[in-house]
Amino acid sequence: MKLSPRDANGYFSRPDPDKTGLLIYGSDAMRVALKRQEFLKALLGPNAEEEMRLTRMPAAELRRDPAMLLDAIKAVGFFPGPRAALVEEANDNIAKILIDTLADWQPSDAQIIVTGGDLKKTSKVLKAFQEHRNAYATAIYDTPPDRAEIERLLAEAKLKPEPDAMANLTDLARALDPGDFRQTLEKLALYKLNDTAPLTPDDIAACAPTSTEADVDDILHVVAEARTGDIGPVMSKLQGQGVNPVTLCIMATRHFRTLYRISANPGGPIYGVRDRERVSRQARNWGAARLETALTVLTDTDLKLRSAGQNAPAMALVERAFIRLAMLGTQR
C-alpha cells in the first residue's frame, strides 16, 4: 500500500507492529536514513540491536546470499519484543528476493524494513510494497520539515520555544540539511539543560552552525547587484564549505562575460543562465564600459592567484576583488 507523506509522519511515530513491512525510499540518503532511524526506534524501542531484535543487511550482501532475509525474519530471538530485518540500498537486483520473502511472511515473523534511493515508478521493489495488502511504501522528498515535524522534534528534545524562536527555527530548518538541523536541536537541548526558561532567538544564535550552505551563484549575484554588505557573510559560508578561490574567480569571470555579452548585444539571445530576467537587469545596470573594467579586475585577480610568488591568502584576494566590483557597480 502507498503511504502519503502526510500520513507517513504519523505512522513513523506510531508504527503498526502487525504489518508485514515498510519501504522507505528517496533521492536524499540522509533524509531516508533519519526516517528509517525514527521508524525503527518507534517500532522496536531503543535497545533493539543490543537485544538482537534487529538484523541489518546491505542489498549487495543479500544478493550474494538470497536466503539471508528469509532466515532473518523466521529466526526466533532470545529477547521478547518486536523484531525487524533491515535491507539497505535496495534496488531491482534483489526484487525477486523481496517479493518471495513478502509472500512467505507470517504474522509471527519479523517485519521487513527496506530502504532505497530514488526508485522509479516502474521499479519492481516499489510495486511489490505498494501492491502488498499488508505492507507500506512511502517516498521521502527533498523538502524541509513542516511546522508539525519541527514541533515533534522539539518535544523529543524537551524544548519549548518562544514564538520568535519558533520562526527562527523554521528558517533554520530550511537552510540546513536534516541531519545538521537535528544536531542543532541536540546542541540546544544540552545548552538549555536544567534551564526551564523558554528557548529564545539568542539561544538559537548561540548554537546554530556558523556556516550554512551557499551556492556559488549566490556570491555572483551579490557582487553583480552591488550588495557590498552581503559579500563577507556569503564568502564566509563558501569558505566554510571549502570552495576553491580560483573556482570562484573563474565563475565570476564567466558571469561578467555573460553580462558583457548581453550589454553589448541588447535584444540578442540569452543562454547559459538560470534567471534570464535577473541577469538582463544586472547587465542593464552595469553597462558595457563598466563591465569591461570589471573583467579587467577579475583577470588581474586570476593572474595573482596563479602567480608562484603570491603569498597573500587566496580567498582574501578574491573577496577584495569582489568588494571592488560591488563598489564599481554602485557608481553611475
C-alpha positions in Angstrom: 0.0 0.0 0.0 1.1 3.5 -0.7 1.6 5.8 2.3 1.3 9.5 1.6 4.0 11.9 3.1 1.4 13.4 5.4 0.3 10.0 6.8 3.9 8.8 6.9 4.9 11.2 9.6 2.2 9.9 11.9 3.0 6.3 11.0 6.7 6.7 11.7 6.0 7.7 15.3 3.2 5.1 15.8 4.0 2.1 13.6 1.7 -0.9 13.4 3.6 -4.0 14.8 1.4 -6.3 12.8 2.4 -5.1 9.4 4.5 -7.2 7.0 6.9 -4.4 6.2 7.8 -0.9 5.0 9.7 0.5 2.1 11.3 4.0 2.6 12.9 5.5 -0.5 14.1 8.8 -1.8 16.9 10.7 -3.5 18.3 12.2 -0.3 20.1 9.4 1.6 20.3 11.5 4.8 16.5 12.1 4.9 15.8 8.4 4.2 18.3 7.3 7.0 16.7 9.7 9.5 13.2 8.5 8.8 14.3 4.9 8.9 16.0 5.5 12.3 12.9 7.2 13.6 10.6 4.4 12.5 12.8 1.6 13.9 13.1 3.3 17.2 9.3 3.6 17.5 8.8 0.1 16.3 11.5 -1.8 18.3 12.5 0.6 21.1 15.9 1.9 21.9 17.7 -1.4 22.7 16.7 -3.5 19.7 20.3 -4.1 18.4 21.7 -4.9 21.8 18.8 -7.4 22.3 19.4 -8.8 18.8 15.9 -8.0 17.6 17.2 -6.1 14.6 19.1 -7.7 11.7 20.8 -5.4 9.2 21.9 -6.4 5.7 23.1 -4.4 2.6 21.3 -5.3 -0.6 24.6 -6.4 -2.2 25.2 -8.9 0.6 21.6 -10.2 0.3 22.1 -10.6 -3.5 25.0 -13.0 -2.8 23.0 -14.9 -0.2 19.3 -14.8 -1.1 18.2 -17.0 1.8 19.6 -14.4 4.3 16.4 -12.3 4.5 14.0 -15.3 4.9 16.3 -16.7 7.6 16.3 -13.4 9.4 12.5 -12.9 9.6 11.9 -16.5 10.7 14.6 -16.6 13.4 13.4 -16.7 17.0 15.1 -14.2 19.3 16.3 -14.7 22.8 14.6 -11.4 24.0 10.9 -10.6 23.9 9.6 -7.8 21.8 9.0 -7.0 18.1 11.7 -7.9 15.6 12.7 -6.4 12.2 15.1 -7.3 9.3 16.5 -4.2 7.6 17.6 -4.3 4.0 19.6 -1.1 2.9 20.2 0.4 -0.5 17.7 -1.9 -2.2 17.2 -1.9 -6.0 15.6 -4.2 -8.6 18.6 -6.5 -8.5 17.0 -8.0 -5.3 13.4 -7.5 -6.3 12.7 -11.2 -6.7 14.2 -12.0 -3.2 12.0 -9.3 -1.6 8.8 -10.4 -3.5 9.4 -14.0 -2.5 10.0 -13.1 1.2 7.0 -10.9 1.3 4.9 -13.8 0.1 6.4 -16.2 2.7 5.9 -13.8 5.6 3.7 -15.0 8.5 2.3 -12.9 11.4 4.9 -14.2 13.9 7.8 -13.2 11.6 10.0 -10.1 11.9 8.9 -7.0 9.9 10.7 -6.4 6.6 12.1 -2.9 6.5 13.7 -1.8 3.2 15.4 1.5 2.3 16.2 2.6 -1.3 17.2 5.5 -3.4 15.1 7.4 -5.9 13.2 4.4 -7.2 11.3 4.8 -10.5 7.5 4.2 -10.7 8.3 1.1 -12.7 10.6 -0.3 -10.0 9.7 -3.9 -9.1 10.7 -3.3 -5.5 8.3 -0.3 -5.3 5.5 -2.2 -6.9 6.0 -5.1 -4.5 5.4 -3.0 -1.5 2.7 -0.7 -3.0 0.6 -3.7 -4.2 1.0 -5.8 -1.0 -2.1 -5.6 1.2 -0.2 -5.6 4.5 2.9 -3.6 3.7 3.6 0.1 3.1 5.8 2.1 0.7 6.5 5.8 1.3 8.6 8.3 -0.5 10.8 10.8 1.3 11.0 14.1 -0.6 13.7 16.8 -0.5 11.5 19.3 1.4 12.3 21.0 4.7 10.4 19.8 7.8 7.0 21.4 8.3 5.9 23.1 11.5 4.3 19.8 12.8 7.5 17.9 12.4 9.6 20.7 13.9 7.3 20.7 16.9 7.6 17.0 17.3 11.4 17.2 17.2 11.3 20.0 19.8 9.1 17.9 22.0 11.6 15.0 21.8 14.4 17.4 22.7 12.2 18.8 25.5 12.5 22.3 24.2 9.7 25.0 24.4 10.5 27.9 22.1 9.1 31.5 22.3 7.1 32.5 19.2 10.0 34.4 17.7 12.3 31.5 18.3 9.9 29.1 16.5 10.1 31.4 13.5 13.9 31.3 13.6 13.9 27.5 13.9 11.6 27.3 10.8 14.1 29.4 8.8 17.0 27.3 10.1 15.3 24.1 9.1 15.0 25.4 5.5 18.7 26.4 5.5 20.2 23.3 7.0 20.4 19.6 5.9 18.1 17.5 8.1 21.0 15.9 9.9 22.6 19.2 10.7 19.2 20.5 11.9 18.7 17.6 14.3 22.3 18.1 15.6 21.5 21.7 16.2 18.4 20.7 18.3 20.6 18.3 20.3 23.1 21.0 20.9 20.3 23.3 22.0 18.9 20.6 24.4 22.4 20.4 26.0 22.7 24.2 26.1 19.3 24.5 27.9 19.9 21.6 30.2 18.4 22.5 33.7 17.2 25.8 32.2 13.4 25.9 32.5 13.1 29.2 30.6 11.6 29.1 27.0 14.0 28.8 24.1 14.9 32.3 22.8 16.3 33.6 19.5 19.6 34.3 21.4 19.8 30.7 22.4 19.4 29.6 18.8 22.0 32.1 17.6 24.5 30.7 20.2 24.1 27.2 19.0 23.3 27.5 15.2 26.1 26.5 12.8 28.2 29.4 11.8 28.2 28.2 8.2 25.1 27.1 6.2 25.1 26.0 2.6 25.6 28.7 0.0 25.7 28.3 -3.8 28.4 30.0 -5.9 25.6 31.7 -7.8 24.8 33.5 -4.5 28.0 35.4 -4.4 27.9 36.2 -8.2 24.5 37.8 -7.8 25.6 39.6 -4.7 28.6 41.2 -6.5 26.7 41.9 -9.7 23.9 43.6 -7.8 26.4 45.7 -5.8 25.3 44.4 -2.4 28.6 45.1 -0.7 27.4 44.3 2.8 26.4 40.8 1.9 29.8 39.8 0.4 31.5 39.0 3.7 28.8 36.6 5.1 28.4 34.7 1.8 32.1 34.4 1.4 32.4 33.0 4.9 29.9 30.3 4.1 31.6 29.4 0.8 35.0 29.3 2.6 33.4 27.0 5.3 32.3 24.7 2.5 35.8 24.5 1.1 35.0 26.3 -2.2 38.3 26.9 -4.1 39.2 30.6 -4.6 40.4 30.1 -8.2 37.0 28.4 -8.9 35.2 31.5 -7.6 37.3 33.8 -9.7 36.7 31.7 -12.8 32.9 31.6 -12.2 32.8 35.3 -11.6 34.7 36.0 -14.8 32.2 33.8 -16.7 29.3 35.6 -15.1 30.6 39.0 -16.0 31.4 37.9 -19.5 27.8 36.9 -19.9 26.7 40.3 -18.6 29.1 42.0 -21.1 27.7 39.9 -24.0 24.1 40.8 -23.1 25.0 44.5 -22.6 26.9 44.7 -25.9 24.1 43.0 -27.8 20.7 44.2 -26.4 17.8 42.1 -27.5 20.1 39.2 -28.5 19.5 35.6 -27.3 20.4 34.9 -23.7 21.7 31.4 -23.0 23.6 29.5 -20.3 21.9 31.3 -17.3 19.1 30.2 -14.9 17.4 33.5 -14.3 17.4 35.4 -17.6 15.4 38.4 -16.3 17.7 38.9 -13.3 20.8 38.7 -15.4 19.4 41.1 -18.0 18.7 43.6 -15.3 22.2 43.3 -14.0 23.6 43.9 -17.5 21.5 47.0 -17.9 22.6 48.4 -14.6 26.3 47.9 -15.3 26.6 48.9 -19.0 29.3 47.7 -21.3 32.0 50.2 -20.2 31.9 49.3 -16.5 31.7 45.6 -17.4 35.0 45.9 -19.3 36.6 47.4 -16.2 35.1 44.5 -14.0 36.6 41.9 -16.3 40.0 43.6 -16.1 39.8 43.4 -12.3 38.9 39.7 -12.4 41.7 38.9 -14.9 44.2 40.7 -12.7 43.0 38.7 -9.7 43.1 35.4 -11.5 46.8 36.1 -12.5 47.7 36.9 -8.9 46.1 33.7 -7.7 48.1 31.7 -10.2 51.4 33.5 -9.5 54.1 31.5 -7.9 55.3 34.4 -5.8 51.9 35.2 -4.4 51.8 34.9 -0.5 48.5 36.6 0.4 45.6 34.4 1.4 43.8 33.4 -1.9 40.3 33.8 -0.5 41.1 37.3 0.8 42.3 38.3 -2.6 39.1 37.1 -4.2 36.9 38.8 -1.5 38.8 42.1 -2.0 38.2 41.9 -5.8 34.5 41.2 -5.2 34.3 44.3 -2.9 36.0 46.4 -5.6 33.5 45.2 -8.2 30.5 45.8 -6.0 31.7 49.3 -5.3 32.2 49.8 -9.0 28.7 48.6 -9.6 27.3 51.4 -7.4 28.9 54.2 -9.5 26.8 56.0 -12.1 
